[in-house]
XYZ file of C-alpha atoms in Angstrom:
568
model
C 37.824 -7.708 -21.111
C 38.354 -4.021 -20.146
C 37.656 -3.428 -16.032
C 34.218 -1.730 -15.280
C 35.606 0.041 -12.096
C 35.461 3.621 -11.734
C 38.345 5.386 -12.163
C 37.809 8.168 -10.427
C 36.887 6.628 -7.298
C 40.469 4.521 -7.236
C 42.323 7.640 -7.730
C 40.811 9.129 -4.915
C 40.959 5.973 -2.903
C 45.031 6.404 -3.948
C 45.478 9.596 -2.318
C 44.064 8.832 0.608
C 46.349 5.196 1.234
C 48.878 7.598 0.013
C 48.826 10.259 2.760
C 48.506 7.437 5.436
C 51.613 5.455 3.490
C 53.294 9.244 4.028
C 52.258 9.463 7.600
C 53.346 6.659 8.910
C 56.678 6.265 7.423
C 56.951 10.136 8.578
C 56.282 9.007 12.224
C 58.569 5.878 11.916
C 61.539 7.314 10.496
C 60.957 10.396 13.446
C 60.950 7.975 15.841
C 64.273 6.099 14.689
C 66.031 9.520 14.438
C 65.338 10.119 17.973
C 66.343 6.776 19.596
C 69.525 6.006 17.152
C 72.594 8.199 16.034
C 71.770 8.447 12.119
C 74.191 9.960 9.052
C 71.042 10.356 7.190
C 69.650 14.010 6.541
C 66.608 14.501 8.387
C 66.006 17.646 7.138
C 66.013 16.632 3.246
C 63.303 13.069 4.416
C 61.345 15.437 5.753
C 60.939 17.820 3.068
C 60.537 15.227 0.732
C 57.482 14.208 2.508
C 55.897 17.607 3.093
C 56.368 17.874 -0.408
C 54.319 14.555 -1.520
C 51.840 15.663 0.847
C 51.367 19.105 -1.084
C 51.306 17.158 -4.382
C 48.838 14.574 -3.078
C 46.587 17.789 -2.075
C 47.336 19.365 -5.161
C 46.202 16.016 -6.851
C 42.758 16.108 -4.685
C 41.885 19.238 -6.116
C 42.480 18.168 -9.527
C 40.585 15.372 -9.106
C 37.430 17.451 -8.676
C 37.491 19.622 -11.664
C 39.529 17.734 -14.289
C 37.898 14.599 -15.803
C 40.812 12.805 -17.417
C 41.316 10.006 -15.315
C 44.038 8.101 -17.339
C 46.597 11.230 -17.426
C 45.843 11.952 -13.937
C 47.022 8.074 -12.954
C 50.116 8.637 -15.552
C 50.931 11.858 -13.763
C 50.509 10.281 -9.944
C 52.694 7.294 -10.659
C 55.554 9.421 -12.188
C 55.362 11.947 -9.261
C 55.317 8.877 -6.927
C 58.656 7.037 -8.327
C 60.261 10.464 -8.783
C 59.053 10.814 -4.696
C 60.094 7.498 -3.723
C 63.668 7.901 -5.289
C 64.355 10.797 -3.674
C 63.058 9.276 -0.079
C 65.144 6.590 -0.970
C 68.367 8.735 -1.554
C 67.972 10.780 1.659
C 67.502 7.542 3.510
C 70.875 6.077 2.361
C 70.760 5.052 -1.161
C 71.712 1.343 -0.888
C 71.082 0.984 2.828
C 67.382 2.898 2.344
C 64.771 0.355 3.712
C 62.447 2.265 1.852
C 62.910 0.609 -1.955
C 59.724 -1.429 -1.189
C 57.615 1.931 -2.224
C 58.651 0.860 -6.046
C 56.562 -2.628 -5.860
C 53.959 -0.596 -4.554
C 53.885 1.699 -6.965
C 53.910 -0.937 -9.889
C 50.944 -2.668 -8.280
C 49.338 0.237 -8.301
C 50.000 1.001 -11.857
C 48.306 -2.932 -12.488
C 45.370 -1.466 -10.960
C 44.879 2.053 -12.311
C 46.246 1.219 -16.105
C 46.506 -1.215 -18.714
C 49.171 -4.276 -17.604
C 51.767 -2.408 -20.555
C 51.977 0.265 -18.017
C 53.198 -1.982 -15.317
C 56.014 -3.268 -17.286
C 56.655 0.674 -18.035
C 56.523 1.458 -14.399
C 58.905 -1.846 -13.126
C 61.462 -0.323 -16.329
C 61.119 3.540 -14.772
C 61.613 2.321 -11.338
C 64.521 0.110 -12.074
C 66.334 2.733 -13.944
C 65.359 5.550 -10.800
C 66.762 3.318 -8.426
C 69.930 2.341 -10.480
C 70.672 6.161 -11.140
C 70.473 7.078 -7.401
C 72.565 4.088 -6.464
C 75.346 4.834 -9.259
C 75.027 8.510 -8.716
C 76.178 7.912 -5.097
C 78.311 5.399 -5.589
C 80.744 7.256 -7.935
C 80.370 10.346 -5.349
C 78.361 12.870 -7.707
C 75.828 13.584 -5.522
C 76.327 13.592 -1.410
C 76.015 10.250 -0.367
C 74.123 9.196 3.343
C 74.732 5.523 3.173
C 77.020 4.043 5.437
C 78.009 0.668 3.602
C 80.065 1.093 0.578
C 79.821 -2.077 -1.178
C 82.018 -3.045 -4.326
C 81.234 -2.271 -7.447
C 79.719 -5.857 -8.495
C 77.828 -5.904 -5.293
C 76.353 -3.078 -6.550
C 75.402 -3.741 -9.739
C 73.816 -7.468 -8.073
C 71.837 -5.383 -6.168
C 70.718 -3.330 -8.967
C 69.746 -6.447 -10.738
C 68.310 -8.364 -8.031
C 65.548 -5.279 -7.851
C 65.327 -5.506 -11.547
C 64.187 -8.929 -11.439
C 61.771 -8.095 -8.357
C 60.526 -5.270 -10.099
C 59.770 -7.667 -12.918
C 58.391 -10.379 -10.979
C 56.190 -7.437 -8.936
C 54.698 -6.235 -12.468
C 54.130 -10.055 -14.166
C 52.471 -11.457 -10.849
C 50.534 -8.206 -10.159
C 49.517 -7.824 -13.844
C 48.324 -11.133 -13.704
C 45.999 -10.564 -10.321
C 44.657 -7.197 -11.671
C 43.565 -8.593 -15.009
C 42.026 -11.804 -13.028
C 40.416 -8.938 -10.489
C 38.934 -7.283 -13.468
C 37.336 -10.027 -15.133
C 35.925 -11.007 -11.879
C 34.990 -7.241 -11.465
C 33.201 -7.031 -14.801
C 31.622 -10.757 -14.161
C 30.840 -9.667 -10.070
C 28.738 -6.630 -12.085
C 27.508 -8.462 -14.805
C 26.090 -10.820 -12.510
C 24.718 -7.782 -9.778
C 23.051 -6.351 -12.912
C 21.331 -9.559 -13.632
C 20.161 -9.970 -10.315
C 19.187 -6.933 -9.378
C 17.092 -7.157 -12.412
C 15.667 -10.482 -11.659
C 14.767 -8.337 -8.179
C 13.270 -5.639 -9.927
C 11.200 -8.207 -12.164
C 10.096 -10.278 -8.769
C 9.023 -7.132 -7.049
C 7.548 -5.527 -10.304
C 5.510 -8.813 -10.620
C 4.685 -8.940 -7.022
C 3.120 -5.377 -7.151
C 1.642 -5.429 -10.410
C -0.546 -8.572 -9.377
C -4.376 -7.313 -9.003
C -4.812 -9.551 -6.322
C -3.732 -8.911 -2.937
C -0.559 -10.857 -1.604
C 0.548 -11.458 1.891
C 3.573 -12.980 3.142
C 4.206 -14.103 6.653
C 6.253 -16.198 9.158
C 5.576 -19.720 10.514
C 4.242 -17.213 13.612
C 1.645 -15.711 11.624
C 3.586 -11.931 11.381
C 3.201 -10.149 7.923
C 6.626 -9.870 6.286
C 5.791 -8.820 2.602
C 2.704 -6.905 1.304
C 2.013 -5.450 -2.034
C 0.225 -2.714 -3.408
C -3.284 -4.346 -4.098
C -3.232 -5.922 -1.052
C -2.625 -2.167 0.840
C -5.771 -0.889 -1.166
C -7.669 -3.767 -0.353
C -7.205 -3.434 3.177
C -7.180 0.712 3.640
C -3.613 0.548 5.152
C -0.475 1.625 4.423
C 2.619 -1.120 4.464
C 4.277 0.125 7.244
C 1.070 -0.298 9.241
C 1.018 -3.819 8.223
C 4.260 -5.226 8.444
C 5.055 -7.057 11.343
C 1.445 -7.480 12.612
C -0.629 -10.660 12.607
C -2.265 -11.486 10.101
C -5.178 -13.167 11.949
C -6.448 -9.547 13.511
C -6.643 -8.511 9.968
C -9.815 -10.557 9.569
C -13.277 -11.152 11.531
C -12.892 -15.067 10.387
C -10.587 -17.501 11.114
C -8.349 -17.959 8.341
C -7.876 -21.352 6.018
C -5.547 -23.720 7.514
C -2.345 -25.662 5.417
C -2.741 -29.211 5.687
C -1.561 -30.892 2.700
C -1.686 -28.779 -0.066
C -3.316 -25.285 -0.583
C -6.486 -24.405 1.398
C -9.183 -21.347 0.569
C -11.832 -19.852 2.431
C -13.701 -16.878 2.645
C -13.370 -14.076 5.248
C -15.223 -10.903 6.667
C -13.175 -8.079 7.233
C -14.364 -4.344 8.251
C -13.242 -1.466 7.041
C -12.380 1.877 8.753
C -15.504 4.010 7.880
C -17.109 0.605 9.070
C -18.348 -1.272 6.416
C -17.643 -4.885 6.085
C -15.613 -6.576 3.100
C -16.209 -10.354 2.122
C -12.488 -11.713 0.824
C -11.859 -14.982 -0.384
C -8.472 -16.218 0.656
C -6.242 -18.492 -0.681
C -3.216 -20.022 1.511
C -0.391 -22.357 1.178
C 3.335 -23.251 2.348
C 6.282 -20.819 1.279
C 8.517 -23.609 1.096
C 12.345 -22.961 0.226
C 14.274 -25.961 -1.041
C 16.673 -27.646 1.310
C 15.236 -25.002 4.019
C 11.309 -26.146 4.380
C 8.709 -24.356 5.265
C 9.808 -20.728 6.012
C 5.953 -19.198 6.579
C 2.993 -18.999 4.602
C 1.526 -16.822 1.113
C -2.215 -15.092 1.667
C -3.941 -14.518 -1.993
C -6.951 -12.980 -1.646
C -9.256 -10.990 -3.536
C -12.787 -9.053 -3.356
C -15.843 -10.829 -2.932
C -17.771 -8.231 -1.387
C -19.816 -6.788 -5.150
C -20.091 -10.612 -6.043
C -21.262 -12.350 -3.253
C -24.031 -8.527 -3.267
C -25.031 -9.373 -6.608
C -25.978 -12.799 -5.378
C -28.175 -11.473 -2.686
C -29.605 -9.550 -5.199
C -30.791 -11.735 -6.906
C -32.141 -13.889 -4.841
C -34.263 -11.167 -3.560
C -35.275 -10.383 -6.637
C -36.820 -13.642 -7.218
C -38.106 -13.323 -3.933
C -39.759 -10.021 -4.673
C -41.128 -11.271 -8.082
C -42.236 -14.501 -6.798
C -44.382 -12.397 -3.152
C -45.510 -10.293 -6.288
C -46.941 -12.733 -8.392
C -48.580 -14.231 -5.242
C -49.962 -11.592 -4.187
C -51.363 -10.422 -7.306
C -52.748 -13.968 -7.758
C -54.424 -14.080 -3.739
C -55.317 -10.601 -2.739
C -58.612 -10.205 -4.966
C -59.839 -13.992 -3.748
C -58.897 -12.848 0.311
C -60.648 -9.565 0.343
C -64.365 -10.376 -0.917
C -64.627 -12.834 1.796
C -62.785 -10.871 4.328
C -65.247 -8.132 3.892
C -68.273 -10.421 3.865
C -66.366 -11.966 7.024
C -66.256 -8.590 8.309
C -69.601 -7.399 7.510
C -71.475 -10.393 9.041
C -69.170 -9.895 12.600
C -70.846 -6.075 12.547
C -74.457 -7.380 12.023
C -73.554 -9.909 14.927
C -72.097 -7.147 17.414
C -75.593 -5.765 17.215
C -77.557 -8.370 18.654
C -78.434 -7.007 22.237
C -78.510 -10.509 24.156
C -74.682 -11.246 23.252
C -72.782 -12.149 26.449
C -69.082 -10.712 27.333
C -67.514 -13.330 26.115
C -69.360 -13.622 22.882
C -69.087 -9.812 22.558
C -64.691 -10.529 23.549
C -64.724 -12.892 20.345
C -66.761 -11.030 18.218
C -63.894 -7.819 18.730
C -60.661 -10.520 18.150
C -62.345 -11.190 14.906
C -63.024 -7.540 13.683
C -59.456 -7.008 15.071
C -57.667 -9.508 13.423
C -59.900 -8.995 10.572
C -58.964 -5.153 10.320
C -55.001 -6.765 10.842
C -55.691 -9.016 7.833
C -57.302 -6.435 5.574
C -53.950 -3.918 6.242
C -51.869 -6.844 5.086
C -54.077 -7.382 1.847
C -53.426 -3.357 1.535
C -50.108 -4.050 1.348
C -49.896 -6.720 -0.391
C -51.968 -5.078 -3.445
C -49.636 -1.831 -3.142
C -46.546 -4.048 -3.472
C -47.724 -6.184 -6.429
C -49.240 -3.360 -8.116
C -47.339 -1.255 -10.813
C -46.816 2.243 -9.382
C -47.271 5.578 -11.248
C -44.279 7.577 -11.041
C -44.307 12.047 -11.267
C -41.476 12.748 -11.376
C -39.997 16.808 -11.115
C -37.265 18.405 -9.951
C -37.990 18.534 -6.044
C -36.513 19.742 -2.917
C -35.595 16.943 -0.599
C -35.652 19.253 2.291
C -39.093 20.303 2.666
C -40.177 16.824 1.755
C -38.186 15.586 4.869
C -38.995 18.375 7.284
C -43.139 17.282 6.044
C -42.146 13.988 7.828
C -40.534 14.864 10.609
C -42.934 17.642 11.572
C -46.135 15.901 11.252
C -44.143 12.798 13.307
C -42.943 15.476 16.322
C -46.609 15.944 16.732
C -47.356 12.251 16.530
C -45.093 12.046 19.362
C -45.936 14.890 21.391
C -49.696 13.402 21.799
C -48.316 10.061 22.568
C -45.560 11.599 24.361
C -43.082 8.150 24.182
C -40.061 10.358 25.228
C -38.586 10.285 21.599
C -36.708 13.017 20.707
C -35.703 14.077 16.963
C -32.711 15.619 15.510
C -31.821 17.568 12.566
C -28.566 17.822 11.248
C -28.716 19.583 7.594
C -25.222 19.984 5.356
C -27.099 21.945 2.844
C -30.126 24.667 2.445
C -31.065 23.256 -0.730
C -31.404 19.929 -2.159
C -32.336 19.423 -5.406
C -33.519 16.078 -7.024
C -35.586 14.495 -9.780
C -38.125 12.424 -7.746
C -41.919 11.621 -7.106
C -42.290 13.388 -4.006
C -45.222 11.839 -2.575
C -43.589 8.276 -2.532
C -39.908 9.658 -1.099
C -42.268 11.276 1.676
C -43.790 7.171 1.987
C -40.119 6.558 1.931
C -39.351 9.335 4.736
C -42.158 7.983 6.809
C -41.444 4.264 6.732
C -37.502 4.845 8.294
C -39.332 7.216 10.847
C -42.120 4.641 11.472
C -39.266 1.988 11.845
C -37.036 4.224 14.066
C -40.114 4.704 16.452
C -41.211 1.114 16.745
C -37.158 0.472 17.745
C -37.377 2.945 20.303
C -40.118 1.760 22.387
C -38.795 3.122 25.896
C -37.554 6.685 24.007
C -34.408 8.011 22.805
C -33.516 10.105 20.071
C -33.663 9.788 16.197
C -31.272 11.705 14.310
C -32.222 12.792 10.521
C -29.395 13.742 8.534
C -29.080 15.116 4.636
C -25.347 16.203 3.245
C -23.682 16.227 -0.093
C -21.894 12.621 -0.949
C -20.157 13.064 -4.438
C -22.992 13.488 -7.258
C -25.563 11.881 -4.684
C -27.381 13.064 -1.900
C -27.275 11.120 1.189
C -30.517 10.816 3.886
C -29.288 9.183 7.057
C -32.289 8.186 9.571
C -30.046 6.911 12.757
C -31.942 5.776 16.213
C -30.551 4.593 19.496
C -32.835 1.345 19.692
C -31.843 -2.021 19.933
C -29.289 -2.467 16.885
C -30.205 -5.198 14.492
C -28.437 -8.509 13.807
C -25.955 -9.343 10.869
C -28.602 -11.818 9.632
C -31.672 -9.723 10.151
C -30.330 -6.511 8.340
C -28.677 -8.973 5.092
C -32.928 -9.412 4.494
C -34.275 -6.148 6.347
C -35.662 -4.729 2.880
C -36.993 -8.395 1.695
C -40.963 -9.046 2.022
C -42.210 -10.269 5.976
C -39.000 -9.284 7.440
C -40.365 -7.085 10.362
C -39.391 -7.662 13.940
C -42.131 -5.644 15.419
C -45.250 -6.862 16.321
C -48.603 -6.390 14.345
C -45.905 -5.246 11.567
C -46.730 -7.246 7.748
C -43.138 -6.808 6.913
C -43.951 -5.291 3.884
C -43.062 -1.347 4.253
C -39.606 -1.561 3.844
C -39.624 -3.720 0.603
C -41.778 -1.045 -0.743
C -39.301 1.550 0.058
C -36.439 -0.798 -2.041
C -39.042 -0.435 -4.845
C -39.001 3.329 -4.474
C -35.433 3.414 -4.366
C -34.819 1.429 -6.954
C -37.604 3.452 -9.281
C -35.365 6.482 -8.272
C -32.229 4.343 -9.178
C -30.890 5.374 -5.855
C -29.175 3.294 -2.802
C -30.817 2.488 -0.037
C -28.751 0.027 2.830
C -28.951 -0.774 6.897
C -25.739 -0.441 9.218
C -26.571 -1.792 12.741
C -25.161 -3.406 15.439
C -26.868 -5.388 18.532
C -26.818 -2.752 21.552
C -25.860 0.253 19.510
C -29.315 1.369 17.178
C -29.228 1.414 13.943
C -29.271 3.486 10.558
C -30.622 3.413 7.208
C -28.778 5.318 4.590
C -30.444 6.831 1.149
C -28.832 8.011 -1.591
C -30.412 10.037 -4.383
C -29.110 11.342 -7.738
C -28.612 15.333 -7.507
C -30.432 17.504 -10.000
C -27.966 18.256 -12.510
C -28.322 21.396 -15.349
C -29.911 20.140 -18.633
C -31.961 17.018 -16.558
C -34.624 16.001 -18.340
C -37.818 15.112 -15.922
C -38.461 11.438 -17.548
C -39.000 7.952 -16.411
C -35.761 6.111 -17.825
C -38.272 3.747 -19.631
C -41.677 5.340 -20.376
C -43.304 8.149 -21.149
C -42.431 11.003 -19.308
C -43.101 11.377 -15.695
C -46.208 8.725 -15.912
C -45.318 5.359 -16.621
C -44.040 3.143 -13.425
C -40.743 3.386 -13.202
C -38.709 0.202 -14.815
C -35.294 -0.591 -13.310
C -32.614 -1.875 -15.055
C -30.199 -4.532 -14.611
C -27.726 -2.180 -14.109
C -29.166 0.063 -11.651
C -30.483 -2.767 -9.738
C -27.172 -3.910 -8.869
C -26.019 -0.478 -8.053
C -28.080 -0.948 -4.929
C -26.611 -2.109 -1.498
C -28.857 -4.318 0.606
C -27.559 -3.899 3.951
C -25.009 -6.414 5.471
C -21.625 -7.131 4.081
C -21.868 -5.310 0.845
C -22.181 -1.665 3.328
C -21.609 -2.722 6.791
């Protein structure tokens, strides 16, 4: 099994142990010289060691441009034994203390090559530090020792190193090939889990649903990615925080087993999200409970749908009633009514007969509005429809309401705040004006003691979007999840029937119409209209053009927002 190390990086990790090695026995051998009388030449140890330290740069350098590893160990071990037996001869031969650089040399020659080499290195060294001893001994070369030992002495020392050397290259051999099977196992097994890491968090992020990790104190410790675009923030502005101010609801709590609920949770531009959340134990083995998991996906188009269609049935079923009642009410009513003006005429009528006689006509007159309404709701409606400005349709409203309110004067005051100079739509212009005039009418009656209604029309996408915003009273969350169903008005002598006409007008525009309100802080209705594109053509999606009523479709229907949850 071949090592998995890089090569490159030990030979530059052997330079630098190298220059320290150099360093410190530079400063040692300094310091001896100083404090004891020594035979030994100075002068020649120290050049010997300025000189590995110019090799060892020269080696550096080398390092950086050349990519031949192997011949670059080769080459630094045979420069170090050369090195160390020429340290060893200026620091006395047989008396050097310095013949322990040759075991470090073979171990590093275990390390850097193949375990041949380290039998190849122990031979080299062993016949380096032979010559110099022999060399000295017989008085070729200038001796520094002080000892002169007999000739068999000699020769057991030679051997005794020989056998070191041996033992040095076996034993080291033997924990370098050991190191690199661990080394290729240690990677091997790093490999395998970093992929197993990159498969967890790959899975983890891939997941549609979002996914939450915390603490047993609630504190979110792992989020991923569907969970950030479900909740319109980035990780780092949800790690760490708790994960019960995410939500308006309480969250589910772990009993037993797994528990799921459903939460409201609002969104930066304000509108609310419905999630359903599932939670249970993260549970470690032999460590417990270490926190909780949060699952939780979007409810919010679902749980919209639903009210849908339940209004819908509610909408068909007031239709069908009202078709079926209104002709049977109003011939009596108006008989009813007639008869009460022939009876107002009679002179000798007291006060209090004449006091009845006006509740009647009154509540007669309130009855009669409601049958109005109830015919123009059930009735099919005959749509025109053309390419129209929306802005001279809206300023028609709002002008003929400023002088409504002028006469009155109820201290309302009205705004204007226009993105565009033009905006272009395919619509029936008379009923978006009945549209126009039933927020306005709405926005007054919330404003009883004055304030200020603010009309707005900008560019939203491929839509155009009518904001009609008033300071009254707000609305609550239950009151605005049915504002556009039939007999939901909160104003008195109101039939609760003008804004579930507008839905029907909306919805024969296919357009969006929803409420965002709070108690204390007014409320506003929102419209959204297809822009006239080039190349429109003017027709009723189902009819003839321009004079059938205008059919929705499934589709469109649900593309509508009914207030509440599903917009705020």
């Amino acid at each position: 099994m071949q090592s998995m190390f890089d090569e490159r990086l030990w030979l530059a990790w052997l330079v630098k142990v190298r220059i320290l090695i150099l360093t410190f026995l530079l400063g040692i051998e300094l310091a001896i010289s100083r404090l004891t009388p020594t035979p030994l030449s100075l002068r020649l140890f120290v050049n010997a060691i300025l000189l590995w330290y110019a090799i060892s740069i020269f080696y550096v350098l080398l390092l950086s441009f050349w990519r031949e590893y192997r011949i670059q160990a080769v080459l630094q071990l045979l420069t170090d034994l050369a090195l160390v037996s020429l340290v060893v001869y200026a620091t006395g031969g047989v008396d050097s203390s310095f013949n322990f650089l040759y075991p470090l040399v073979i171990i590093v020659a275990c390390i850097l090559l193949p375990r041949v080499w380290a039998y190849l290195t122990a031979a080299l060294a062993f016949i380096l530090y032979g010559t110099v001893l022999e060399l000295t001994y017989f008085a070729i070369i200038p001796s520094y020792s002080t000892t002169h030992p007999e000739l068999k002495a000699l020769q057991a020392i030679i051997f005794v190193n020989l056998f070191a050397y041996l033992a040095v290259s076996y034993l080291a051999g033997l924990l370098a090939n050991k190191l690199r099977q661990v080394d290729v196992k240690l990677k091997h097994t790093s490999g395998a889990l970093e992929n197993l890491q990159a498969l967890h968090e790959n899975i983890i992020q891939s997941i549609t649903g979002g996914l939450i990790t915390t603490g047993l104190d609630g504190h979110i410790t792992l989020v991923n990615t569907a969970a950030q675009k479900l909740l319109e923030r980035s990780e780092d502005d949800l790690l760490g925080q708790s994960v019960t101010q995410l939500f308006l609801d309480p969250l589910p709590h772990v009993d037993s087993g797994p528990a799921h609920g459903e939460v409201r949770w609002v969104a930066p531009n304000g509108y609310r999200k419905t999630f359903r959340v599932l939670v249970s134990a993260l549970a470690v083995p032999e460590r417990g409970t270490l926190g909780f998991v949060y699952t939780f996906d979007d409810l919010t188009e679902v749980r919209r749908l639903e009210r849908e269609v339940r209004m819908q049935d509610r909408l068909a079923a007031v239709g069908r009633l009202a078709a079926a009642i209104a002709h049977e009410i109003r011939n009596p009513l108006t008989s009813i009514a007639g008869s009460v003006t022939m009876l107002s005429g009679i002179p000798d009528l007291g006060d209090e007969h004449r006091q009845l006689l006006q509740i009647v006509t009154r509540e007669s007159e309130r009855l009669n509005g409601i049958i109005t309404d109830f015919l123009a709701y059930s009735r099919g409606r005959q749509y025109r429809f053309a390419k129209v400005d929306l802005l001279p349709l809206l300023e028609d409203t709002l002008t003929l309401l400023e002088h409504r309110l002028a006469a009155q004067n109820v201290g309302i005051r009205i705004e204007r705040k226009y993105g565009v100079r033009e905006a272009w739509a395919s619509a029936d212009g008379d009923k978006l004006k009945q549209v126009f005039w039933n927020f306005c009418e709405n926005a007054v009656r919330a404003m009883a003691k004055g304030g200020t209604l603010t009309v707005s029309l900008e560019s939203n996408g491929d839509d155009w979007q009518i904001n009609f915003a008033d300071t009254g009273p707000g609305m609550s969350q239950q009151l605005i999840e049915k504002i556009f169903e039939p007999f939901q008005s909160q104003f008195e002598g109101g039939t609760g029937l003008g804004l579930a006409i507008v839905y029907q007008i909306v919805q024969a525009h296919e357009g969006k119409v929803w409420a965002r309100s709070k108690l204390g802080q007014g409320s506003v209705f929102v419209l959204r209209l297809r822009r006239f594109a080039v190349g429109t053509t003017l027709t009723a999606p189902h009819g003839d053009p321009a004079l059938q009523p205008h059919s929705v479709s499934l589709e469109a229907t649900s593309a509508v927002a009914v207030g509440g949850r599903a917009r705020g």
